Amino acid sequence: MHPAPSVILFTVLSGLGFGFLAALGLGIVQPAGWAAFALWGLGYGLAVGGLLASTTHLGRPDRAWRAFSQWRSSWLSREGIAAVATLLMLAPVALSDWLGLGWSRWPGIIGAVLALATIGTTSMIYAQLKTVPRWNHWTTPAQFFAFALAGGAMLAGQGAWAVILLVILAASLVAHWYFGDRRFAEVGATMGSATGLGALGAVSVFDPAHTAGNYLLREMIYVVGRKHVAKLRVLALVLACLIPGLILLAVAHPMATAAAVLTHLIGAFAARWLFFAQAEHVVGLYYGKR
Amino acid sequence: MTCLPAKTDKKLGLAIDLDTCVGCNACVTACKGWNDQGYGAPLSDQNPYGADPSGTFLNRVHSYQVQPADAAAITVNFPRSCLHCDDAPCVTVCPTGASYKRAEDGIVLVNEDACIGCGLCAWACPYGARELDAVAGVMKKCTLCVDRIYNENLPEEDREPACVRSCPTGARHFGDFADPDSKVSRLTAERGGFALMPEMGTNPVNRYLPPRKKDALDASPLAPLLDIKATGFAGWLDRMLGKI
Ligand code: SF4
Ligand code: SF4
């Protein structure tokens, strides 16, 4: 699948944002005054920034509001609703923290649950697709939750929890790669089943359907950059999990936390790039490519 | 709502004969021609006469080689377009309700005025039947020529999809798969028509008719005479080599 920068930015940033908003909503950190403004602002900034980035990959962003209508069948629609509901639900808590109004924290707890639901719906947009076997697996939601929770805990300054969650994140990434590498074969789609000619003999491409590119080849049959996969996987693990974990274990200081989060983000971008670039869509079978 | 209808009254679709198709691309051209001028946004081309041409098509013809274990290889021309699936995943993933399956005849369509061009439906389709138009920014797909098949302004014989109407070898058949006596249902039953990638759980309506069994060359009546016995030195060599 084509690793579109807008979608990588969106999933990484809003995942981190919603993870952090959940922590703030639960009151794991309870900042006051301008510190509250800064922290809540960071959470909202990440979540909203990511959502805005995602609209840039639409063909008709002017109609994006229509995406709230199909919650009964569509995970993408549910995601939009969950995201907006989270942001609205948490707003009074953020306001109360900032201005010291002392309002009830209940909306914060509901908002935290909604934030987690948002992360779940984002992951299901990918995990539901039978056509992309690598994504169509429980390790996809596991990875998205682990990223959001570990990132949220780091931003909330929960050193010990963050380290535990980073270990879980590393495990979820390794599991996603381990199972992912086997998924396509497991699902069993082949050029033989795609063309239905497999019963007659071995199928191969004789003549391509078109000699120039098209939407399918650009969007779903992305085969660039796969040869560096092994190196990128190591890089993603080291940057997203290992180094931030070591920093947090060694120093407990806001600057150290910032360094850990930034390193983690770079690793997260690498991991998310791999998530897309490595995912093979079954339509590639018609073109003799995967 | 982009929920699927529990049942459709008709199941309109195509039976495509892989035995008869000669890969001439007449259906590709006819489809592009018809769908460029009526229903929805035109099918745009980018850089059509340049070095890197690209464009939106609703139907494409592939060509495969099939190598049986014990016979000569065959070439199969393979048109690929929307199969108007019963359990269409492209419909249920759509966040806007733009994609839908009609309860009356099972045709899967896109309401282009509601489509935001998110592309998720194209990701959900196993068959590459949907292409996002680069100019209009909305999703395009086969409409089964919904603006022809019910169009009373057209002569009766033209009320079928443009690809079916244009195929010079009659390799494409249009009809109702819900009716067991329709031409497409009978063809499917007689010829062992099959669905593509059943493991994807989409339950396509369209069927493909397999290439017919090719004749094998009969053994020549003169074949026994071919078993010429070598004599002399050549015969000795033949026997010795046979023993090694
Ligand atoms: S072939 Fe693809 S686009 Fe057509 S109904 Fe099936 S899943 Fe949807
Ligand atoms: S591209 Fe259009 S039709 Fe397809 S899922 Fe998105 S909104 Fe629906």
mmCIF file with all atom_site columns, C-alpha atoms in Angstrom, chain B residues 28-105:
data_model
loop_
_atom_site.group_PDB
_atom_site.id
_atom_site.type_symbol
_atom_site.label_atom_id
_atom_site.label_alt_id
_atom_site.label_comp_id
_atom_site.label_asym_id
_atom_site.label_entity_id
_atom_site.label_seq_id
_atom_site.pdbx_PDB_ins_code
_atom_site.Cartn_x
_atom_site.Cartn_y
_atom_site.Cartn_z
_atom_site.occupancy
_atom_site.B_iso_or_equiv
_atom_site.pdbx_formal_charge
_atom_site.auth_seq_id
_atom_site.auth_comp_id
_atom_site.auth_asym_id
_atom_site.auth_atom_id
_atom_site.pdbx_PDB_model_num
ATOM 1  C CA . VAL B 1 28  ? -12.576 -1.273  -22.642 1.00 0.00 ? 28  VAL B CA 1
ATOM 2  C CA . THR B 1 29  ? -13.000 1.369   -25.317 1.00 0.00 ? 29  THR B CA 1
ATOM 3  C CA . ALA B 1 30  ? -16.789 1.136   -25.428 1.00 0.00 ? 30  ALA B CA 1
ATOM 4  C CA . CYS B 1 31  ? -16.969 1.396   -21.631 1.00 0.00 ? 31  CYS B CA 1
ATOM 5  C CA . LYS B 1 32  ? -14.710 4.425   -21.544 1.00 0.00 ? 32  LYS B CA 1
ATOM 6  C CA . GLY B 1 33  ? -16.656 6.016   -24.397 1.00 0.00 ? 33  GLY B CA 1
ATOM 7  C CA . TRP B 1 34  ? -20.107 5.514   -22.903 1.00 0.00 ? 34  TRP B CA 1
ATOM 8  C CA . ASN B 1 35  ? -19.177 6.414   -19.351 1.00 0.00 ? 35  ASN B CA 1
ATOM 9  C CA . ASP B 1 36  ? -17.383 9.554   -20.463 1.00 0.00 ? 36  ASP B CA 1
ATOM 10 C CA . GLN B 1 37  ? -20.485 11.329  -21.574 1.00 0.00 ? 37  GLN B CA 1
ATOM 11 C CA . GLY B 1 38  ? -23.438 10.512  -19.383 1.00 0.00 ? 38  GLY B CA 1
ATOM 12 C CA . TYR B 1 39  ? -23.486 9.093   -15.899 1.00 0.00 ? 39  TYR B CA 1
ATOM 13 C CA . GLY B 1 40  ? -21.472 11.143  -13.368 1.00 0.00 ? 40  GLY B CA 1
ATOM 14 C CA . ALA B 1 41  ? -18.077 12.730  -13.773 1.00 0.00 ? 41  ALA B CA 1
ATOM 15 C CA . PRO B 1 42  ? -16.230 11.910  -17.003 1.00 0.00 ? 42  PRO B CA 1
ATOM 16 C CA . LEU B 1 43  ? -13.382 9.396   -16.889 1.00 0.00 ? 43  LEU B CA 1
ATOM 17 C CA . SER B 1 44  ? -10.400 11.702  -17.048 1.00 0.00 ? 44  SER B CA 1
ATOM 18 C CA . ASP B 1 45  ? -6.989  11.067  -18.556 1.00 0.00 ? 45  ASP B CA 1
ATOM 19 C CA . GLN B 1 46  ? -3.739  12.563  -17.365 1.00 0.00 ? 46  GLN B CA 1
ATOM 20 C CA . ASN B 1 47  ? -1.028  13.285  -19.886 1.00 0.00 ? 47  ASN B CA 1
ATOM 21 C CA . PRO B 1 48  ? -2.721  11.021  -22.473 1.00 0.00 ? 48  PRO B CA 1
ATOM 22 C CA . TYR B 1 49  ? -0.270  11.719  -25.301 1.00 0.00 ? 49  TYR B CA 1
ATOM 23 C CA . GLY B 1 50  ? 2.784   12.285  -23.124 1.00 0.00 ? 50  GLY B CA 1
ATOM 24 C CA . ALA B 1 51  ? 5.545   10.076  -21.803 1.00 0.00 ? 51  ALA B CA 1
ATOM 25 C CA . ASP B 1 52  ? 3.655   8.914   -18.721 1.00 0.00 ? 52  ASP B CA 1
ATOM 26 C CA . PRO B 1 53  ? -0.020  8.538   -19.625 1.00 0.00 ? 53  PRO B CA 1
ATOM 27 C CA . SER B 1 54  ? -2.600  7.529   -17.043 1.00 0.00 ? 54  SER B CA 1
ATOM 28 C CA . GLY B 1 55  ? -6.365  7.532   -16.819 1.00 0.00 ? 55  GLY B CA 1
ATOM 29 C CA . THR B 1 56  ? -9.510  6.195   -15.218 1.00 0.00 ? 56  THR B CA 1
ATOM 30 C CA . PHE B 1 57  ? -10.993 2.997   -16.649 1.00 0.00 ? 57  PHE B CA 1
ATOM 31 C CA . LEU B 1 58  ? -13.822 0.854   -15.307 1.00 0.00 ? 58  LEU B CA 1
ATOM 32 C CA . ASN B 1 59  ? -12.830 -2.233  -17.224 1.00 0.00 ? 59  ASN B CA 1
ATOM 33 C CA . ARG B 1 60  ? -9.394  -3.541  -18.108 1.00 0.00 ? 60  ARG B CA 1
ATOM 34 C CA . VAL B 1 61  ? -8.332  -6.623  -20.044 1.00 0.00 ? 61  VAL B CA 1
ATOM 35 C CA . HIS B 1 62  ? -5.419  -8.662  -18.750 1.00 0.00 ? 62  HIS B CA 1
ATOM 36 C CA . SER B 1 63  ? -3.724  -11.515 -20.513 1.00 0.00 ? 63  SER B CA 1
ATOM 37 C CA . TYR B 1 64  ? -2.389  -14.560 -18.733 1.00 0.00 ? 64  TYR B CA 1
ATOM 38 C CA . GLN B 1 65  ? -0.442  -17.637 -19.642 1.00 0.00 ? 65  GLN B CA 1
ATOM 39 C CA . VAL B 1 66  ? -1.602  -20.851 -18.047 1.00 0.00 ? 66  VAL B CA 1
ATOM 40 C CA . GLN B 1 67  ? 0.787   -23.771 -18.077 1.00 0.00 ? 67  GLN B CA 1
ATOM 41 C CA . PRO B 1 68  ? -0.927  -27.097 -17.354 1.00 0.00 ? 68  PRO B CA 1
ATOM 42 C CA . ALA B 1 69  ? 1.257   -29.845 -15.939 1.00 0.00 ? 69  ALA B CA 1
ATOM 43 C CA . ASP B 1 70  ? 0.867   -32.149 -18.931 1.00 0.00 ? 70  ASP B CA 1
ATOM 44 C CA . ALA B 1 71  ? -0.210  -30.062 -21.912 1.00 0.00 ? 71  ALA B CA 1
ATOM 45 C CA . ALA B 1 72  ? 0.829   -27.065 -23.944 1.00 0.00 ? 72  ALA B CA 1
ATOM 46 C CA . ALA B 1 73  ? 0.525   -23.594 -22.389 1.00 0.00 ? 73  ALA B CA 1
ATOM 47 C CA . ILE B 1 74  ? -2.591  -21.578 -23.214 1.00 0.00 ? 74  ILE B CA 1
ATOM 48 C CA . THR B 1 75  ? -3.167  -17.843 -23.345 1.00 0.00 ? 75  THR B CA 1
ATOM 49 C CA . VAL B 1 76  ? -6.250  -16.514 -21.569 1.00 0.00 ? 76  VAL B CA 1
ATOM 50 C CA . ASN B 1 77  ? -7.549  -12.986 -22.092 1.00 0.00 ? 77  ASN B CA 1
ATOM 51 C CA . PHE B 1 78  ? -9.134  -11.773 -18.916 1.00 0.00 ? 78  PHE B CA 1
ATOM 52 C CA . PRO B 1 79  ? -11.447 -8.744  -18.660 1.00 0.00 ? 79  PRO B CA 1
ATOM 53 C CA . ARG B 1 80  ? -11.642 -7.355  -15.125 1.00 0.00 ? 80  ARG B CA 1
ATOM 54 C CA . SER B 1 81  ? -14.396 -5.052  -13.850 1.00 0.00 ? 81  SER B CA 1
ATOM 55 C CA . CYS B 1 82  ? -16.783 -4.763  -10.903 1.00 0.00 ? 82  CYS B CA 1
ATOM 56 C CA . LEU B 1 83  ? -18.458 -8.083  -10.026 1.00 0.00 ? 83  LEU B CA 1
ATOM 57 C CA . HIS B 1 84  ? -21.383 -6.403  -8.203  1.00 0.00 ? 84  HIS B CA 1
ATOM 58 C CA . CYS B 1 85  ? -20.764 -8.569  -5.134  1.00 0.00 ? 85  CYS B CA 1
ATOM 59 C CA . ASP B 1 86  ? -23.610 -9.677  -2.878  1.00 0.00 ? 86  ASP B CA 1
ATOM 60 C CA . ASP B 1 87  ? -21.466 -9.063  0.207   1.00 0.00 ? 87  ASP B CA 1
ATOM 61 C CA . ALA B 1 88  ? -19.738 -6.004  -1.192  1.00 0.00 ? 88  ALA B CA 1
ATOM 62 C CA . PRO B 1 89  ? -17.074 -4.842  1.285   1.00 0.00 ? 89  PRO B CA 1
ATOM 63 C CA . CYS B 1 90  ? -16.667 -1.625  -0.730  1.00 0.00 ? 90  CYS B CA 1
ATOM 64 C CA . VAL B 1 91  ? -20.169 -0.582  0.342   1.00 0.00 ? 91  VAL B CA 1
ATOM 65 C CA . THR B 1 92  ? -19.977 -1.237  4.067   1.00 0.00 ? 92  THR B CA 1
ATOM 66 C CA . VAL B 1 93  ? -16.645 0.568   4.562   1.00 0.00 ? 93  VAL B CA 1
ATOM 67 C CA . CYS B 1 94  ? -17.908 3.787   2.958   1.00 0.00 ? 94  CYS B CA 1
ATOM 68 C CA . PRO B 1 95  ? -18.169 6.530   5.624   1.00 0.00 ? 95  PRO B CA 1
ATOM 69 C CA . THR B 1 96  ? -20.501 8.818   3.684   1.00 0.00 ? 96  THR B CA 1
ATOM 70 C CA . GLY B 1 97  ? -23.159 6.525   2.288   1.00 0.00 ? 97  GLY B CA 1
ATOM 71 C CA . ALA B 1 98  ? -21.979 7.362   -1.230  1.00 0.00 ? 98  ALA B CA 1
ATOM 72 C CA . SER B 1 99  ? -21.436 3.691   -2.041  1.00 0.00 ? 99  SER B CA 1
ATOM 73 C CA . TYR B 1 100 ? -24.554 1.577   -2.094  1.00 0.00 ? 100 TYR B CA 1
ATOM 74 C CA . LYS B 1 101 ? -26.032 -1.624  -3.465  1.00 0.00 ? 101 LYS B CA 1
ATOM 75 C CA . ARG B 1 102 ? -29.482 -1.362  -4.991  1.00 0.00 ? 102 ARG B CA 1
ATOM 76 C CA . ALA B 1 103 ? -32.106 -3.611  -3.414  1.00 0.00 ? 103 ALA B CA 1
ATOM 77 C CA . GLU B 1 104 ? -34.059 -3.898  -6.668  1.00 0.00 ? 104 GLU B CA 1
ATOM 78 C CA . ASP B 1 105 ? -31.355 -5.230  -8.997  1.00 0.00 ? 105 ASP B CA 1
#
